[in-house]
mmCIF file of C-alpha atoms in Angstrom:
data_model
loop_
_atom_site.group_PDB
_atom_site.id
_atom_site.type_symbol
_atom_site.label_atom_id
_atom_site.label_comp_id
_atom_site.label_asym_id
_atom_site.label_seq_id
_atom_site.Cartn_x
_atom_site.Cartn_y
_atom_site.Cartn_z
ATOM 1 C CA UNK A 1 -51.434 13.296 -80.533
ATOM 2 C CA UNK A 2 -49.440 10.231 -79.508
ATOM 3 C CA UNK A 3 -48.330 7.611 -81.948
ATOM 4 C CA UNK A 4 -51.078 4.981 -82.082
ATOM 5 C CA UNK A 5 -51.419 1.737 -83.949
ATOM 6 C CA UNK A 6 -54.349 -0.460 -84.895
ATOM 7 C CA UNK A 7 -57.288 -1.025 -82.564
ATOM 8 C CA UNK A 8 -55.753 0.760 -79.598
ATOM 9 C CA UNK A 9 -55.181 3.850 -81.722
ATOM 10 C CA UNK A 10 -58.761 3.729 -82.980
ATOM 11 C CA UNK A 11 -60.068 3.516 -79.403
ATOM 12 C CA UNK A 12 -57.933 6.449 -78.318
ATOM 13 C CA UNK A 13 -58.908 8.685 -81.239
ATOM 14 C CA UNK A 14 -62.632 7.975 -80.901
ATOM 15 C CA UNK A 15 -62.989 7.938 -77.102
ATOM 16 C CA UNK A 16 -60.356 10.162 -75.498
ATOM 17 C CA UNK A 17 -62.923 12.987 -75.471
ATOM 18 C CA UNK A 18 -64.624 11.123 -72.599
ATOM 19 C CA UNK A 19 -61.576 11.728 -70.411
ATOM 20 C CA UNK A 20 -61.572 14.723 -68.063
ATOM 21 C CA UNK A 21 -60.056 17.927 -69.491
ATOM 22 C CA UNK A 22 -56.472 18.726 -68.598
ATOM 23 C CA UNK A 23 -55.514 15.115 -67.889
ATOM 24 C CA UNK A 24 -52.514 13.674 -69.711
ATOM 25 C CA UNK A 25 -52.310 9.879 -69.630
ATOM 26 C CA UNK A 26 -49.527 7.521 -70.621
ATOM 27 C CA UNK A 27 -50.567 3.896 -70.982
ATOM 28 C CA UNK A 28 -47.879 1.224 -70.851
ATOM 29 C CA UNK A 29 -49.120 -2.175 -71.939
ATOM 30 C CA UNK A 30 -47.743 -5.656 -72.106
ATOM 31 C CA UNK A 31 -46.490 -7.052 -75.392
ATOM 32 C CA UNK A 32 -49.489 -9.424 -75.383
ATOM 33 C CA UNK A 33 -51.853 -6.442 -75.808
ATOM 34 C CA UNK A 34 -50.863 -6.473 -79.471
ATOM 35 C CA UNK A 35 -52.708 -9.786 -79.808
ATOM 36 C CA UNK A 36 -55.785 -8.762 -77.742
ATOM 37 C CA UNK A 37 -59.221 -8.666 -79.329
ATOM 38 C CA UNK A 38 -60.929 -5.341 -79.961
ATOM 39 C CA UNK A 39 -63.541 -6.146 -77.293
ATOM 40 C CA UNK A 40 -60.806 -6.816 -74.692
ATOM 41 C CA UNK A 41 -59.076 -3.545 -75.551
ATOM 42 C CA UNK A 42 -62.407 -1.727 -75.495
ATOM 43 C CA UNK A 43 -63.258 -3.087 -72.034
ATOM 44 C CA UNK A 44 -59.832 -2.072 -70.705
ATOM 45 C CA UNK A 45 -60.114 1.420 -72.211
ATOM 46 C CA UNK A 46 -63.584 1.840 -70.694
ATOM 47 C CA UNK A 47 -62.195 0.796 -67.308
ATOM 48 C CA UNK A 48 -59.487 3.445 -67.499
ATOM 49 C CA UNK A 49 -62.113 6.008 -68.533
ATOM 50 C CA UNK A 50 -64.360 5.170 -65.554
ATOM 51 C CA UNK A 51 -61.449 5.454 -63.131
ATOM 52 C CA UNK A 52 -60.386 8.810 -64.565
ATOM 53 C CA UNK A 53 -63.954 10.108 -64.355
ATOM 54 C CA UNK A 54 -64.118 9.105 -60.674
ATOM 55 C CA UNK A 55 -60.763 10.743 -59.914
ATOM 56 C CA UNK A 56 -61.531 13.912 -61.887
ATOM 57 C CA UNK A 57 -65.349 14.340 -61.871
ATOM 58 C CA UNK A 58 -65.378 17.618 -63.831
ATOM 59 C CA UNK A 59 -67.123 15.952 -66.782
ATOM 60 C CA UNK A 60 -65.994 14.991 -70.277
ATOM 61 C CA UNK A 61 -64.373 17.510 -72.578
ATOM 62 C CA UNK A 62 -65.893 18.240 -75.935
ATOM 63 C CA UNK A 63 -64.371 16.425 -78.862
ATOM 64 C CA UNK A 64 -62.538 18.558 -81.409
ATOM 65 C CA UNK A 65 -63.665 16.287 -84.256
#
């Protein structure tokens, strides 16, 4: 699992199971993301998830937790 901090790490750990199986993603964010609210980060994460689901429509993988 990648190194994660704070809210962005929480989002990744709880929601990455919604991403299509077999997809590795690297997110590069601006320095200002560190100051973003949880709701802003959540909206951005959901946007990435929707785009991945459209590109790879095989369905979500099951969470291992």
